[in-house]
């Protein structure tokens, strides 16, 4: 049996077994109700409402404290003797690498094809709301993290749900939190293996094949796929062995590099077509409130934009707090402020740049997609760049691979923390996980397993339901942490002596527990 026929057999067998499960789970999680002539997935509404609530609750913290967040990232309020593994900038880039990916390249193209240019406006608005949600969940992630004896850190919903609910509601809250923590860990682990690993490797390999001669070329052969998978697995395995310090070291270089490459390319297309910029901006604004040719009119454009943004920046899903929890700080809210920059970078900047590039370049494939043709999102984006940069598909391939590898690395860390929560932190346990994760990277270039990937998406957004309930219940804790940090900032800016802990013993409790 050849390698190709074997992988096809595995694909068919696994898909056949899990297809009814994935279909049922998808129908439940992404259940949609008809609104104004279009369908509104309730999970999207759940995420958007959370952004609205937290924006109001914290007085639009994403705007009021944006400058402070930038100062924290730059290290102005660092405490070198704080517990943690990485600095604020490294924690931010590690988390951003988990959200910035193929969705920013291909997903945005799909959004402006279905929802028209106006979907961009609503996408940006949803990203701005998601900044507040991200602030809340990351602040909790740092507050209730566990700092281990060897200096490593574990955080995320599997820690702040049981500890936080126990703090606020006693033993019964803690019991409920433990159940939710186990479910959250299972969901994160499942998505990490299939959505954060297998899918990313699969799609980056597909893009590489498309620019190197297709399936008939050497890269497109079964041997080429296996070599690519082994190469990615080796890179991922080496970095994973170094833990979050190694991952953060790589992503702190990789994320800025890939973002700069991509944004510069967008700017080139925009500048070459600078005369069309006012018209494109007008199309986006007019399309947001008076879209033509969009099913559901304004609501249709709004829902598509919100859906793309919510799926892209992962605000409220509970994944980002795992990376951010490793930061060196005595103030949980300091990293919460850093985290609100994440949806801004992912959605407001990168997704918007993609949308603006497509609208301005107006490639033929975009018109075909809007007319109902089945055109891949990455094809539309690539064609938009090609109108100005004929050689850009090769650069886009590099960008796709960088996006994918950084996502694989970050989700490898997320999955590891979920695994150790479920099965313990022993060296043997961690080795088993890392071996399993690297094997999935190899499988990503050989297998599609689309059914499992669809199921992983549904599982991940189920996590949002559990996580956001916890965020609502623990929001008062976040408010206290923000007040404490702002008190510290005011004292430090005034030149007063401070131990980095303005609230004494109570403040010291806010930096997690040591185990």
Coordinates of C-alpha atoms in Angstrom, one line a residue:
X1 CA 0.0 0.0 0.0
X2 CA 1.4 3.4 -1.0
X3 CA 1.8 6.3 1.4
X4 CA -0.8 8.3 -0.6
X5 CA -3.4 5.5 -0.5
X6 CA -2.8 4.9 3.2
X7 CA -3.3 8.5 4.1
X8 CA -6.5 8.7 2.0
X9 CA -7.8 5.5 3.8
X10 CA -7.1 7.1 7.2
X11 CA -8.8 10.3 6.1
X12 CA -11.9 8.5 5.0
X13 CA -12.0 6.2 8.0
X14 CA -11.6 8.8 10.6
X15 CA -13.9 11.3 8.9
X16 CA -16.6 8.6 8.5
X17 CA -16.5 7.8 12.2
X18 CA -16.5 11.4 13.5
X19 CA -18.6 13.1 10.9
X20 CA -22.0 12.6 12.7
X21 CA -20.4 13.8 16.0
X22 CA -18.9 16.8 14.4
X23 CA -22.1 17.7 12.6
X24 CA -24.2 17.5 15.8
X25 CA -21.7 19.4 17.8
X26 CA -21.4 22.1 15.1
X27 CA -25.1 22.5 14.9
X28 CA -25.3 23.0 18.7
X29 CA -22.4 25.3 19.1
X30 CA -22.9 27.4 16.0
X31 CA -26.7 27.4 16.2
X32 CA -28.0 30.4 14.3
X33 CA -31.3 32.3 14.5
X34 CA -32.7 34.2 11.5
X35 CA -32.3 38.0 12.0
X36 CA -33.2 40.5 9.3
X37 CA -32.9 38.0 6.4
X38 CA -29.6 36.4 7.5
X39 CA -28.5 33.9 10.2
X40 CA -26.9 35.0 13.5
X41 CA -24.8 32.4 15.2
X42 CA -25.6 32.7 18.9
X43 CA -21.9 32.0 19.9
X44 CA -20.9 35.2 17.9
X45 CA -23.6 37.2 19.8
X46 CA -22.3 35.7 23.1
X47 CA -18.8 36.9 22.3
X48 CA -19.9 40.4 21.1
X49 CA -22.2 40.9 24.1
X50 CA -19.3 40.1 26.4
X51 CA -17.2 42.7 24.7
X52 CA -20.0 45.3 25.2
X53 CA -20.5 44.4 28.8
X54 CA -16.8 44.5 29.8
X55 CA -16.2 47.7 27.8
X56 CA -19.0 49.4 29.8
X57 CA -18.0 47.7 33.1
X58 CA -14.4 49.0 32.9
X59 CA -15.2 52.4 31.4
X60 CA -13.8 51.7 27.9
X61 CA -10.5 50.6 29.4
X62 CA -9.2 49.7 25.9
X63 CA -9.2 53.4 24.9
X64 CA -8.5 55.1 28.2
X65 CA -5.5 53.0 29.1
X66 CA -4.2 52.2 25.6
X67 CA -1.1 54.5 26.1
X68 CA -0.4 52.9 29.5
X69 CA -0.6 49.4 27.9
X70 CA 2.1 50.5 25.4
X71 CA 4.3 51.8 28.2
X72 CA 3.9 48.5 30.0
X73 CA 4.9 46.5 26.9
X74 CA 8.0 48.7 26.6
X75 CA 9.1 47.8 30.1
X76 CA 8.5 51.1 31.9
X77 CA 6.9 49.4 34.9
X78 CA 8.9 46.1 35.0
X79 CA 9.9 44.6 38.3
X80 CA 13.0 42.4 37.7
X81 CA 12.5 40.4 40.9
X82 CA 8.9 39.4 39.9
X83 CA 7.9 35.8 39.5
X84 CA 7.4 34.6 35.9
X85 CA 9.3 33.4 32.9
X86 CA 9.1 36.1 30.2
X87 CA 8.8 39.8 29.9
X88 CA 5.6 41.7 28.8
X89 CA 6.7 42.0 25.2
X90 CA 7.5 38.3 24.9
X91 CA 4.2 37.3 26.5
X92 CA 2.3 39.5 24.1
X93 CA 4.1 38.1 21.0
X94 CA 3.6 34.5 22.1
X95 CA -0.1 35.1 22.5
X96 CA -0.4 37.1 19.3
X97 CA 1.3 34.3 17.4
X98 CA -1.6 32.0 18.5
X99 CA -4.3 34.3 16.9
X100 CA -2.6 35.9 13.9
X101 CA -2.7 33.3 11.2
X102 CA -4.5 32.1 8.1
X103 CA -7.7 33.7 9.3
X104 CA -6.1 37.1 8.8
X105 CA -5.2 36.2 5.2
X106 CA -7.9 34.0 4.0
X107 CA -10.7 34.6 6.4
X108 CA -10.9 38.3 5.8
X109 CA -11.2 37.7 2.1
X110 CA -14.1 35.5 2.7
X111 CA -15.7 38.1 5.0
X112 CA -15.5 40.9 2.4
X113 CA -16.8 38.5 -0.3
X114 CA -19.9 37.5 1.6
X115 CA -20.5 40.7 3.6
X116 CA -19.1 43.2 1.2
X117 CA -16.6 45.9 2.0
X118 CA -18.9 47.1 4.9
X119 CA -18.0 43.9 6.8
X120 CA -14.6 45.5 7.5
X121 CA -16.2 48.3 9.6
X122 CA -18.0 45.8 11.8
X123 CA -14.9 43.6 12.0
X124 CA -12.9 46.5 13.4
X125 CA -15.7 47.4 15.9
X126 CA -15.8 43.8 17.1
X127 CA -12.0 43.8 17.5
X128 CA -12.2 47.0 19.6
X129 CA -14.9 45.3 21.9
X130 CA -12.8 42.2 22.2
X131 CA -9.9 44.2 23.7
X132 CA -11.9 44.6 26.9
X133 CA -12.7 40.9 27.1
X134 CA -9.1 40.0 26.6
X135 CA -8.1 42.4 29.4
X136 CA -10.5 40.7 31.8
X137 CA -9.5 37.1 31.1
X138 CA -5.7 37.7 31.1
X139 CA -5.9 39.7 34.4
X140 CA -7.5 36.6 35.9
X141 CA -5.0 34.3 34.3
X142 CA -2.1 36.1 36.0
X143 CA -3.9 36.5 39.3
X144 CA -4.7 32.8 39.8
X145 CA -1.7 31.3 38.0
X146 CA 0.6 28.7 39.7
X147 CA 4.3 29.5 40.1
X148 CA 6.1 26.1 40.4
X149 CA 9.1 25.5 42.5
X150 CA 11.3 25.4 39.4
X151 CA 10.2 28.9 38.4
X152 CA 7.9 27.7 35.6
X153 CA 4.3 29.0 35.5
X154 CA 0.9 27.5 34.7
X155 CA -2.2 29.6 34.0
X156 CA -5.4 29.8 32.1
X157 CA -9.1 29.0 32.6
X158 CA -8.2 25.6 34.2
X159 CA -6.7 27.6 37.0
X160 CA -8.7 30.8 37.4
X161 CA -12.1 29.1 37.1
X162 CA -11.7 26.8 40.2
X163 CA -9.6 29.2 42.3
X164 CA -11.6 32.3 41.4
X165 CA -15.0 30.8 41.9
X166 CA -13.8 29.2 45.2
X167 CA -12.6 32.7 46.4
X168 CA -15.9 34.3 45.6
X169 CA -18.4 31.6 46.4
X170 CA -16.7 29.2 48.7
X171 CA -16.5 25.4 48.4
X172 CA -19.5 25.0 46.1
X173 CA -18.0 27.5 43.7
X174 CA -14.7 25.7 43.8
X175 CA -16.4 22.4 43.0
X176 CA -18.1 23.8 40.0
X177 CA -14.9 25.5 39.0
X178 CA -13.0 22.2 39.1
X179 CA -15.6 20.6 36.7
X180 CA -15.4 23.5 34.4
X181 CA -11.6 23.4 34.5
X182 CA -11.5 19.8 33.4
X183 CA -13.8 20.5 30.5
X184 CA -11.8 23.6 29.6
X185 CA -8.6 21.5 29.6
X186 CA -10.1 18.8 27.3
X187 CA -11.3 21.5 24.9
X188 CA -8.0 23.3 24.7
X189 CA -6.1 20.0 24.3
X190 CA -8.3 18.8 21.5
X191 CA -8.2 22.0 19.6
X192 CA -4.4 22.3 20.1
X193 CA -3.8 19.0 18.5
X194 CA -6.2 19.4 15.5
X195 CA -6.9 23.1 14.9
X196 CA -3.7 24.6 16.3
X197 CA -1.4 22.0 14.9
X198 CA -2.7 19.6 12.2
X199 CA -4.7 22.3 10.3
X200 CA -2.0 24.9 10.4
X201 CA 0.6 22.5 9.0
X202 CA -1.8 21.2 6.4
X203 CA -2.7 24.7 5.1
X204 CA 0.9 26.0 5.0
X205 CA 1.9 22.9 3.1
X206 CA -1.0 23.4 0.6
X207 CA 0.2 27.0 0.0
X208 CA 3.7 25.7 -0.6
X209 CA 2.5 23.1 -3.1
X210 CA 0.4 25.7 -5.0
X211 CA 3.5 27.9 -5.7
X212 CA 5.9 25.1 -6.5
X213 CA 4.2 23.3 -9.4
X214 CA 1.1 21.9 -7.7
X215 CA 0.5 18.3 -6.9
X216 CA 2.5 17.2 -9.9
X217 CA 5.7 18.9 -8.6
X218 CA 8.3 17.3 -6.3
X219 CA 6.9 19.2 -3.3
X220 CA 3.4 17.9 -4.0
X221 CA 4.4 14.3 -3.9
X222 CA 3.8 12.0 -0.9
X223 CA 7.5 12.0 -0.2
X224 CA 7.6 15.8 -0.3
X225 CA 4.7 16.0 2.1
X226 CA 6.4 13.6 4.5
X227 CA 9.6 15.5 4.4
X228 CA 7.8 18.8 5.0
X229 CA 5.9 17.3 8.0
X230 CA 9.1 15.9 9.5
X231 CA 10.9 19.2 9.1
X232 CA 8.1 21.2 10.8
X233 CA 7.8 18.6 13.5
X234 CA 11.6 18.8 14.2
X235 CA 11.4 22.6 14.5
X236 CA 8.4 22.5 16.7
X237 CA 9.8 19.7 18.9
X238 CA 13.1 21.5 19.5
X239 CA 11.3 24.8 20.5
X240 CA 8.7 23.0 22.6
X241 CA 11.5 21.3 24.6
X242 CA 12.6 24.7 25.8
X243 CA 9.2 25.6 27.2
X244 CA 7.6 29.1 27.1
X245 CA 11.0 30.8 27.4
X246 CA 12.1 29.1 24.1
X247 CA 8.7 29.7 22.5
X248 CA 8.6 33.4 23.5
X249 CA 12.2 33.8 22.3
X250 CA 11.2 32.6 18.9
X251 CA 7.8 34.3 18.6
X252 CA 9.2 37.6 19.9
X253 CA 11.3 37.6 16.7
X254 CA 9.0 35.7 14.4
X255 CA 5.7 37.7 15.0
X256 CA 7.1 41.2 14.5
X257 CA 9.0 39.9 11.3
X258 CA 6.0 38.3 9.7
X259 CA 3.7 41.2 10.7
X260 CA 6.1 43.7 9.2
X261 CA 6.5 41.7 6.0
X262 CA 2.7 41.4 5.6
X263 CA 1.8 45.0 6.5
X264 CA 4.5 46.5 4.3
X265 CA 3.2 44.4 1.4
X266 CA -0.3 45.8 2.1
X267 CA 1.0 49.3 2.2
X268 CA 2.8 48.9 -1.1
X269 CA -0.5 47.9 -2.8
X270 CA -2.3 50.7 -1.1
X271 CA 0.3 53.3 -2.0
X272 CA 0.4 52.3 -5.6
X273 CA -3.3 52.7 -5.7
X274 CA -3.4 55.7 -3.4
X275 CA -5.8 57.6 -5.6
X276 CA -8.4 54.8 -4.9
X277 CA -8.0 55.0 -1.1
X278 CA -10.8 57.6 -0.5
X279 CA -13.2 55.6 -2.6
X280 CA -12.3 52.4 -0.8
X281 CA -12.8 54.0 2.6
X282 CA -16.2 55.3 1.4
X283 CA -17.1 51.9 0.2
X284 CA -16.3 50.4 3.6
X285 CA -18.3 53.0 5.5
X286 CA -21.3 53.1 3.1
X287 CA -21.3 49.3 2.9
X288 CA -21.5 49.0 6.7
X289 CA -24.8 50.9 6.8
X290 CA -26.2 50.6 3.3
X291 CA -24.7 47.5 1.7
X292 CA -25.7 46.5 -1.8
X293 CA -25.9 42.9 -2.9
X294 CA -25.4 41.5 0.7
X295 CA -27.9 39.0 2.0
X296 CA -29.5 40.5 5.1
X297 CA -28.5 44.1 4.3
X298 CA -26.9 45.9 7.2
X299 CA -27.3 43.0 9.6
X300 CA -25.8 40.7 7.1
X301 CA -22.6 42.8 6.8
X302 CA -22.6 43.3 10.6
X303 CA -22.9 39.6 11.4
X304 CA -20.2 38.6 8.8
X305 CA -17.8 41.2 10.2
X306 CA -18.4 40.3 13.8
X307 CA -18.1 36.6 13.0
X308 CA -14.7 37.0 11.3
X309 CA -13.3 39.2 14.1
X310 CA -14.6 36.9 16.9
X311 CA -13.1 33.9 15.2
X312 CA -9.8 35.7 14.5
X313 CA -8.8 37.3 17.8
X314 CA -10.1 34.6 20.2
X315 CA -11.2 37.1 22.8
X316 CA -13.2 35.3 25.5
X317 CA -12.0 31.8 24.5
X318 CA -9.6 31.5 27.4
X319 CA -6.6 30.5 25.3
X320 CA -4.5 33.7 25.5
X321 CA -4.3 33.8 29.3
X322 CA -2.2 30.6 29.2
X323 CA 0.6 32.4 27.4
X324 CA 0.2 35.7 29.2
X325 CA 0.3 34.0 32.7
X326 CA 4.0 33.3 32.2
X327 CA 4.8 37.0 32.4
X328 CA 7.2 38.5 35.0
X329 CA 5.0 40.8 37.1
X330 CA 3.6 41.5 40.5
X331 CA 0.5 43.1 39.1
X332 CA -2.1 40.9 37.2
X333 CA -3.8 44.0 35.7
X334 CA -0.5 45.1 34.1
X335 CA -0.6 42.1 31.8
X336 CA -4.3 42.5 31.3
X337 CA -3.6 45.9 29.8
X338 CA -0.8 44.4 27.6
X339 CA -3.3 41.7 26.4
X340 CA -5.8 44.3 25.2
X341 CA -3.3 45.2 22.5
X342 CA -3.6 41.7 21.1
X343 CA -7.1 42.1 19.3
X344 CA -5.9 45.5 18.2
X345 CA -2.9 44.0 16.4
X346 CA -4.8 41.0 15.1
X347 CA -8.1 42.5 14.1
X348 CA -7.9 46.3 13.9
X349 CA -4.5 46.4 12.2
X350 CA -3.8 43.2 10.3
X351 CA -7.3 42.2 9.3
X352 CA -8.2 45.7 8.3
X353 CA -5.0 46.0 6.2
X354 CA -6.0 42.8 4.4
X355 CA -9.5 44.0 3.8
X356 CA -8.4 47.4 2.6
X357 CA -5.8 45.8 0.2
X358 CA -8.5 43.6 -1.4
X359 CA -11.1 46.5 -1.7
X360 CA -8.5 48.8 -3.3
X361 CA -6.9 46.2 -5.6
X362 CA -10.3 44.8 -6.5
X363 CA -8.9 41.6 -8.1
X364 CA -11.1 39.6 -10.6
X365 CA -11.3 36.7 -8.2
X366 CA -13.0 38.9 -5.5
X367 CA -15.7 39.9 -8.0
X368 CA -16.2 36.3 -8.9
X369 CA -16.5 35.3 -5.3
X370 CA -19.0 38.1 -4.6
X371 CA -21.0 36.8 -7.6
X372 CA -21.3 33.4 -5.9
X373 CA -18.3 31.6 -7.4
X374 CA -16.4 29.2 -5.0
X375 CA -13.0 31.0 -4.7
X376 CA -10.6 30.2 -1.8
X377 CA -10.0 33.2 0.5
X378 CA -6.2 32.9 0.2
X379 CA -6.5 33.0 -3.6
X380 CA -8.4 36.3 -3.4
X381 CA -5.8 37.8 -1.1
X382 CA -2.9 36.6 -3.2
X383 CA -4.5 37.9 -6.4
X384 CA -4.9 41.3 -4.7
X385 CA -1.2 41.5 -4.0
X386 CA -0.4 40.2 -7.4
X387 CA -2.0 43.2 -9.1
X388 CA 1.0 45.2 -7.9
X389 CA 3.5 42.6 -6.9
X390 CA 3.5 39.7 -9.5
X391 CA 6.0 37.8 -7.4
X392 CA 4.2 38.2 -4.1
X393 CA 2.6 34.7 -4.0
X394 CA 6.0 33.4 -3.1
X395 CA 6.4 36.0 -0.3
X396 CA 2.8 35.2 0.8
X397 CA 3.8 31.6 1.0
X398 CA 6.6 32.5 3.4
X399 CA 4.2 34.6 5.4
X400 CA 1.7 31.8 5.6
X401 CA 4.3 29.4 6.8
X402 CA 5.6 31.8 9.4
X403 CA 2.0 32.5 10.6
X404 CA 1.3 28.7 10.7
X405 CA 4.5 27.7 12.5
X406 CA 4.1 30.4 15.2
X407 CA 0.5 29.3 15.7
X408 CA 1.7 25.7 16.1
X409 CA 4.3 26.7 18.6
X410 CA 1.9 28.7 20.8
X411 CA -0.9 26.1 20.7
X412 CA 1.7 23.5 21.5
X413 CA 2.3 25.4 24.8
X414 CA -1.4 25.8 25.4
X415 CA -2.0 22.1 24.9
X416 CA 0.9 21.3 27.2
X417 CA -0.7 23.2 30.1
X418 CA -4.0 21.6 29.5
X419 CA -2.3 18.1 29.3
X420 CA -0.4 18.7 32.6
X421 CA -3.5 19.9 34.3
X422 CA -5.3 16.7 33.4
X423 CA -2.4 14.2 33.7
X424 CA 0.2 15.8 36.0
X425 CA 3.5 17.7 35.5
X426 CA 5.9 14.8 35.6
X427 CA 8.7 14.7 33.1
X428 CA 7.3 11.5 31.6
X429 CA 3.9 13.0 31.2
X430 CA 5.3 16.1 29.4
X431 CA 7.5 14.0 27.2
X432 CA 4.5 11.9 26.1
X433 CA 2.6 15.1 25.2
X434 CA 5.5 16.6 23.2
X435 CA 6.0 13.4 21.3
X436 CA 2.3 13.2 20.5
X437 CA 2.2 16.9 19.4
X438 CA 5.2 16.5 17.1
X439 CA 3.6 13.4 15.5
X440 CA 0.5 15.5 14.8
X441 CA 2.7 18.0 13.0
X442 CA 4.0 15.3 10.7
X443 CA 0.4 14.1 10.1
X444 CA -0.6 17.7 9.2
X445 CA 1.2 17.5 5.9
X446 CA -0.2 14.1 5.0
X447 CA -3.7 14.1 6.3
X448 CA -6.7 16.5 6.1
X449 CA -9.1 15.1 8.7
X450 CA -11.4 18.0 8.0
X451 CA -14.1 16.5 10.1
X452 CA -11.9 16.5 13.2
X453 CA -10.9 20.1 12.5
X454 CA -14.5 21.2 12.2
X455 CA -15.2 19.4 15.5
X456 CA -12.1 21.2 17.1
X457 CA -13.6 24.5 16.1
X458 CA -16.9 23.7 17.8
X459 CA -15.1 22.4 20.9
X460 CA -13.0 25.6 21.1
X461 CA -16.1 27.9 20.9
X462 CA -17.8 25.8 23.5
X463 CA -15.0 26.8 25.8
X464 CA -16.1 30.5 25.2
X465 CA -19.5 29.7 26.9
X466 CA -17.8 28.3 30.0
X467 CA -15.1 30.9 30.1
X468 CA -17.2 34.0 29.8
X469 CA -19.6 32.8 32.5
X470 CA -16.6 32.7 34.7
X471 CA -15.4 36.2 33.5
X472 CA -18.8 37.7 34.5
X473 CA -18.7 36.2 37.9
X474 CA -15.1 37.3 38.5
X475 CA -15.2 40.8 37.0
X476 CA -15.2 42.5 40.5
X477 CA -11.9 40.8 41.1
X478 CA -10.5 42.3 37.9
X479 CA -11.8 45.7 38.9
X480 CA -9.8 45.6 42.2
X481 CA -6.7 44.4 40.4
X482 CA -6.9 47.3 38.0
X483 CA -7.3 49.8 40.8
X484 CA -4.3 48.4 42.6
X485 CA -2.1 48.6 39.5
X486 CA -3.2 52.2 38.7
X487 CA -2.4 53.2 42.3
X488 CA 1.1 51.7 41.8
X489 CA 1.5 53.5 38.5
X490 CA 0.6 56.8 40.0
X491 CA 3.0 56.4 42.9
X492 CA 5.8 55.3 40.6
X493 CA 5.2 58.2 38.1
X494 CA 5.2 60.6 41.1
X495 CA 8.7 59.3 42.0
X496 CA 7.5 57.7 45.3
X497 CA 9.3 54.8 46.8
X498 CA 7.4 51.6 46.2
X499 CA 8.0 47.9 46.8
X500 CA 5.9 47.2 43.7
X501 CA 3.1 46.1 45.9
X502 CA 0.9 49.1 46.9
X503 CA -1.7 47.1 48.8
X504 CA 0.6 45.1 51.1
X505 CA -0.1 41.4 51.8
X506 CA -3.4 41.6 49.9
X507 CA -1.6 42.8 46.8
X508 CA 0.9 40.0 47.2
X509 CA -1.9 37.4 47.0
X510 CA -2.7 38.7 43.5
X511 CA 0.3 37.3 41.8
X512 CA -0.6 33.6 41.9
X513 CA 0.3 30.7 44.2
X514 CA 3.6 28.9 44.5
X515 CA 3.4 25.1 44.4

